[in-house]
Every structure is written in C-alpha cells, then in structure tokens.
CSV table of N, CA and C in Angstrom, one decimal:
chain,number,residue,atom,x,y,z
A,8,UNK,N,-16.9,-15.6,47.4
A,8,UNK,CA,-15.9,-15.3,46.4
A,8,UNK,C,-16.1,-14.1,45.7
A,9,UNK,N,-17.1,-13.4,46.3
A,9,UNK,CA,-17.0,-11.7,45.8
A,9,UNK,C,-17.7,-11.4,44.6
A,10,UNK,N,-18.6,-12.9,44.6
A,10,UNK,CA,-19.7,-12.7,43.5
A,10,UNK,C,-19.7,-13.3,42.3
A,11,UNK,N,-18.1,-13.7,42.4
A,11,UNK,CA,-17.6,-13.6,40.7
A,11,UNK,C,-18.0,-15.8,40.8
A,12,UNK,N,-18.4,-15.9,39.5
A,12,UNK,CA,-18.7,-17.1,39.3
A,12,UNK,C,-17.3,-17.5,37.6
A,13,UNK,N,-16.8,-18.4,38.5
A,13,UNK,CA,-15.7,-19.1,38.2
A,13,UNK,C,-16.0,-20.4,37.0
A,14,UNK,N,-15.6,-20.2,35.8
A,14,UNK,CA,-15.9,-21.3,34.7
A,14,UNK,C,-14.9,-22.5,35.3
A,15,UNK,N,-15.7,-23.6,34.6
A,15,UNK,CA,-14.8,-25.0,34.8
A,15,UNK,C,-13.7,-24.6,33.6
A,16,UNK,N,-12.5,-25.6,34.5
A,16,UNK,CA,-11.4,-25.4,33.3
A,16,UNK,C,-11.5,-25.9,31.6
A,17,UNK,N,-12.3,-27.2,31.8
A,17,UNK,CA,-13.1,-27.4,30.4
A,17,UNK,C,-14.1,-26.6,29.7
A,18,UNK,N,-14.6,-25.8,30.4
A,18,UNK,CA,-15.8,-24.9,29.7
A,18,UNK,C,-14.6,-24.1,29.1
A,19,UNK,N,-13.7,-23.2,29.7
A,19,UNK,CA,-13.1,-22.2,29.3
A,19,UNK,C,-11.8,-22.6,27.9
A,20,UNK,N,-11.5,-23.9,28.2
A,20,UNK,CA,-10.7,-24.6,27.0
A,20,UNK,C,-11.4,-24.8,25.6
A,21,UNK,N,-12.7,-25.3,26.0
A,21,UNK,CA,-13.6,-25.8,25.1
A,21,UNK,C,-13.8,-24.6,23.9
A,22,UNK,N,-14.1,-23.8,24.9
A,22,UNK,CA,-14.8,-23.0,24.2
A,22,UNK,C,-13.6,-21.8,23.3
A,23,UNK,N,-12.7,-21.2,23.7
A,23,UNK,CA,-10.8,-20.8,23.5
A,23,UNK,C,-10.8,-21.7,22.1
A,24,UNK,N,-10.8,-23.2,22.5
A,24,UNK,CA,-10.2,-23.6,20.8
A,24,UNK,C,-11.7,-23.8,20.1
A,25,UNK,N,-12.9,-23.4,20.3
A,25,UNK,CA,-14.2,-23.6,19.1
A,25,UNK,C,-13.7,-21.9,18.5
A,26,UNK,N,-13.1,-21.2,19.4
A,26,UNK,CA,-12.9,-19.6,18.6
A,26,UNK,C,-12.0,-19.9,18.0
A,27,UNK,N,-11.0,-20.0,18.3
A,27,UNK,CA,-9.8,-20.9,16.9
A,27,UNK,C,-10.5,-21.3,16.1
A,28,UNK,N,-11.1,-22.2,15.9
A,28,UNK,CA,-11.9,-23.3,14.3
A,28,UNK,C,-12.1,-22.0,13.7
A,29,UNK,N,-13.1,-20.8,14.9
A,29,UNK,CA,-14.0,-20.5,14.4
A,29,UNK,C,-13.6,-18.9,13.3
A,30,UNK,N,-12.3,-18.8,13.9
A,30,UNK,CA,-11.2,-17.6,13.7
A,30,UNK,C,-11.2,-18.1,12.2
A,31,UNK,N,-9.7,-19.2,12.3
A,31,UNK,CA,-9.8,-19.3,10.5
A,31,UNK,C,-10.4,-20.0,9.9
A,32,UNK,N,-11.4,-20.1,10.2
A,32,UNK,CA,-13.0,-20.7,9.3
A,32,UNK,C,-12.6,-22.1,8.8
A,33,UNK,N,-11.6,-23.0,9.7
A,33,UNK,CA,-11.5,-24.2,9.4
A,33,UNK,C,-12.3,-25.6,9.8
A,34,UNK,N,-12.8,-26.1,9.1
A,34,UNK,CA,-13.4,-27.4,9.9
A,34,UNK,C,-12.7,-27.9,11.1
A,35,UNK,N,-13.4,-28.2,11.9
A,35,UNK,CA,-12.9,-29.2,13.1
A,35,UNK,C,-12.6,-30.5,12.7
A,36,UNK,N,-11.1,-30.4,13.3
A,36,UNK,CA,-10.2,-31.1,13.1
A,36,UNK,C,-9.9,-31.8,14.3
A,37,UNK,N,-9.4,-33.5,14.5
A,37,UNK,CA,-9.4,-34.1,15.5
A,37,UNK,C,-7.9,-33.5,16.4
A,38,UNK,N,-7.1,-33.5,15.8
A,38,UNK,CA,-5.5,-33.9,15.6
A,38,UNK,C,-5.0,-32.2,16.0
A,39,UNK,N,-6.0,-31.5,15.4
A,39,UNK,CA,-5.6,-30.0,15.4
A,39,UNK,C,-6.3,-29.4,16.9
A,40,UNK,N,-7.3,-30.2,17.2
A,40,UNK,CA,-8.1,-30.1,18.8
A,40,UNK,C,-7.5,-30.5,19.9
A,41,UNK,N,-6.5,-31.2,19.7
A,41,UNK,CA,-5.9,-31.4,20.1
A,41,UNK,C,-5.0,-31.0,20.8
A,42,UNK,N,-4.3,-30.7,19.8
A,42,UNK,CA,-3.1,-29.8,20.0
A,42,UNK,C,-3.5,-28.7,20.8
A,43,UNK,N,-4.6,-28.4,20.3
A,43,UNK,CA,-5.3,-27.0,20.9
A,43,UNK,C,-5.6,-27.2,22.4
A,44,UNK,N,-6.4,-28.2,22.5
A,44,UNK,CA,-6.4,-28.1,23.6
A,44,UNK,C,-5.7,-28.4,24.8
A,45,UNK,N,-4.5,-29.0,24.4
A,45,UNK,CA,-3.3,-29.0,25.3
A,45,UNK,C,-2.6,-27.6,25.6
A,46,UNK,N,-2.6,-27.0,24.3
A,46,UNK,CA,-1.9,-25.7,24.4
A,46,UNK,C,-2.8,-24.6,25.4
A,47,UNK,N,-4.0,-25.0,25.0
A,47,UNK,CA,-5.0,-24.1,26.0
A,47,UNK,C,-4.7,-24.4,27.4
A,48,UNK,N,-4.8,-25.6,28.0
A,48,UNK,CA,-4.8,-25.8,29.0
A,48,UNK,C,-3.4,-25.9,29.8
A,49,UNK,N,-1.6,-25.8,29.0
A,49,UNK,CA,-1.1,-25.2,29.7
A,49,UNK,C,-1.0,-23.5,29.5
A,50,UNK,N,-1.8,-23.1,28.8
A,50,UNK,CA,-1.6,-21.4,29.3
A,50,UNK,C,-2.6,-21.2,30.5
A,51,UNK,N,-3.7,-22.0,30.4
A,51,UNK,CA,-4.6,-21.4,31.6
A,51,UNK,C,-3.8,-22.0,33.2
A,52,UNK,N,-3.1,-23.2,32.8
A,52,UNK,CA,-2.1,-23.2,34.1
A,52,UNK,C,-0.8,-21.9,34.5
A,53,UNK,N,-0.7,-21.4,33.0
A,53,UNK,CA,0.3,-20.1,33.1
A,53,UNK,C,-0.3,-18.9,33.9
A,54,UNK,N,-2.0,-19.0,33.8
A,54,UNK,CA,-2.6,-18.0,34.5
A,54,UNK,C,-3.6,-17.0,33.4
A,55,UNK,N,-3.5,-17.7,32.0
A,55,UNK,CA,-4.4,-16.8,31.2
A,55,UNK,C,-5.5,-17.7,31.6
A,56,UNK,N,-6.7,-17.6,32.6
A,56,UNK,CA,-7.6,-18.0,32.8
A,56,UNK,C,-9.3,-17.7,32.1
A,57,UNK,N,-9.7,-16.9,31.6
A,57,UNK,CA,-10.7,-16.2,30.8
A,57,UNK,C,-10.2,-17.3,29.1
A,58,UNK,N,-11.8,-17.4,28.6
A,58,UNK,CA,-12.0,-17.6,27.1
A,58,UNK,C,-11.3,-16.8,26.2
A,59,UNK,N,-11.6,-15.3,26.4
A,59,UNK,CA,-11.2,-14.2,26.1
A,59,UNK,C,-9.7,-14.4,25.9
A,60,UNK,N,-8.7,-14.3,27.0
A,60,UNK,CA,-7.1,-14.7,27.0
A,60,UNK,C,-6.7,-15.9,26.8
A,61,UNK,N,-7.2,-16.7,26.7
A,61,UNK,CA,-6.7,-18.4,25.9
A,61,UNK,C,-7.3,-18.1,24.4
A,62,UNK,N,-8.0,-17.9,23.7
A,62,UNK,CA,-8.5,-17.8,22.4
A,62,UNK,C,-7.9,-16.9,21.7
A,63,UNK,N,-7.1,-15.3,22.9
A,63,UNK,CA,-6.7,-14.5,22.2
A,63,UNK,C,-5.0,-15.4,21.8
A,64,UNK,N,-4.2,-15.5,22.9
A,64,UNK,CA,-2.9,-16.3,22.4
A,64,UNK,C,-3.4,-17.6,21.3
A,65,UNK,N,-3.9,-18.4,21.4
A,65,UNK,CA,-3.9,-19.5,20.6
A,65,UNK,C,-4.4,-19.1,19.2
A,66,UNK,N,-5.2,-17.9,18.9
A,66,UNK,CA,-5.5,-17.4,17.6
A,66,UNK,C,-4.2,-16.9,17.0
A,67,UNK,N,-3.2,-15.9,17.9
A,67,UNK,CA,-2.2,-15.3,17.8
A,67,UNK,C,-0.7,-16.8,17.6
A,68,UNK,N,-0.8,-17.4,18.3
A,68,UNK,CA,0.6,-18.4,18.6
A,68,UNK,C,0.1,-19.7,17.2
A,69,UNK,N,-1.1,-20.4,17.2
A,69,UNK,CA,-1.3,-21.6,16.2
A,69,UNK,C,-1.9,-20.4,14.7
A,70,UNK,N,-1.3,-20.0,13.9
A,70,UNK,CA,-1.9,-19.2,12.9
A,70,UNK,C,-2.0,-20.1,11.8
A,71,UNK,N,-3.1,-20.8,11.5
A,71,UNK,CA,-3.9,-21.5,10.5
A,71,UNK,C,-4.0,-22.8,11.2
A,72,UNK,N,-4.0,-23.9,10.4
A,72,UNK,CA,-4.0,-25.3,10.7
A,72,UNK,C,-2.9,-26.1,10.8
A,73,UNK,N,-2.2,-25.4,10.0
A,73,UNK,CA,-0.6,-26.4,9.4
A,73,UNK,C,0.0,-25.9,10.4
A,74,UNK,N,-0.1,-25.2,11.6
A,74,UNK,CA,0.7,-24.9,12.8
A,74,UNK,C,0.3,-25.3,13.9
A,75,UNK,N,-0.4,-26.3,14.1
A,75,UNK,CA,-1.5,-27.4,15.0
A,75,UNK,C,-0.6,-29.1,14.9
A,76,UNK,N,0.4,-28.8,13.4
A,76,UNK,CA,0.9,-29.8,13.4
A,76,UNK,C,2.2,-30.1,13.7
A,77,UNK,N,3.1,-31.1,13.9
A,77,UNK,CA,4.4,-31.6,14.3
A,77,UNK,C,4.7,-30.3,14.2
A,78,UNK,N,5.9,-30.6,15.2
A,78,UNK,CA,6.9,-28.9,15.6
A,78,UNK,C,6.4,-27.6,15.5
A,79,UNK,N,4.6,-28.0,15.7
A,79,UNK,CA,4.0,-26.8,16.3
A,79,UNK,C,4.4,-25.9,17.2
A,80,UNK,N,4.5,-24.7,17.5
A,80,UNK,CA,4.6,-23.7,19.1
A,80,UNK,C,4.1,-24.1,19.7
A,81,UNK,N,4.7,-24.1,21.0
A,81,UNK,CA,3.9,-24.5,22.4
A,81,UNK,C,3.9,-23.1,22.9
A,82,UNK,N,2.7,-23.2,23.9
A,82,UNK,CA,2.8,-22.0,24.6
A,82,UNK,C,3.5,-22.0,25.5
A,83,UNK,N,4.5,-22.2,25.8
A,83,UNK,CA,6.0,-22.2,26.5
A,83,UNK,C,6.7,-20.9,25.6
A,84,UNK,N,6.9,-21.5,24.1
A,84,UNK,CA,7.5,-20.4,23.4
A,84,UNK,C,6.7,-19.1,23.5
A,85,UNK,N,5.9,-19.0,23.7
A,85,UNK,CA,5.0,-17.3,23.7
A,85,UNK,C,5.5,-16.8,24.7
A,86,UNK,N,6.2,-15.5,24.8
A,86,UNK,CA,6.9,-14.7,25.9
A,86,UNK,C,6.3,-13.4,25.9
C-alpha cells in the first residue's frame, strides 16, 4: 500500500473529538462525545479521513459546547 500506514477509523475519531474538548478547553462531556463522534464519523465517511481534517471541521462546524446540543449542525450542513 505504498508504505503509508492507515489509522483505524476509531483511532482517527477518537482522537478529532479529544482535539475538540481540547480546542475549547471544555471538560469531557458524555452527551457532547457524542454527538462528536457521530459527526466525526460521518465526515470520515465523506472522505475527510486524517485527525488533522475531522478535528479541523468539527472545531470549525460544533463552536463551543451548547452546539453539541439539540438542533446541533450536522456535518451534512458543512458545504
């Protein structure tokens, strides 16, 4: 595969929303992990595959905590 060593889809989610907490210096939250990590895992099915490009939208699309909640953005909405 040309050398390149491929993260599990969990490692690459996991780690995408600990940068989120870690962005707006919020405690980890169950409910907000959630969310996060559903939103992570359909962009990495969109093809943002890299920590780097899931962490960069989900810092950009969920901006704070209170946007993790009901009638949150999905990453569907990010165009």
């Amino acid at each position: 595969m040309g050398g390149r060593q491929v993260e599990p889809v969990v490692a690459v989610v996991s780690e995408a929303v600990r940068r989120w907490f870690e962005f707006y210096e919020v405690p980890l939250d169950e409910r907000a992990s959630d969310a996060l990590s559903s939103a992570a895992i359909s962009l990495y099915g969109d093809g943002y595959q890299t920590v780097d490009d899931i962490a960069t939208m989900l810092i950009g699309t969920y901006v704070g905590l209170w946007a993790t909640r009901i009638n949150a953005p999905t990453s569907k909405a990010v165009h």
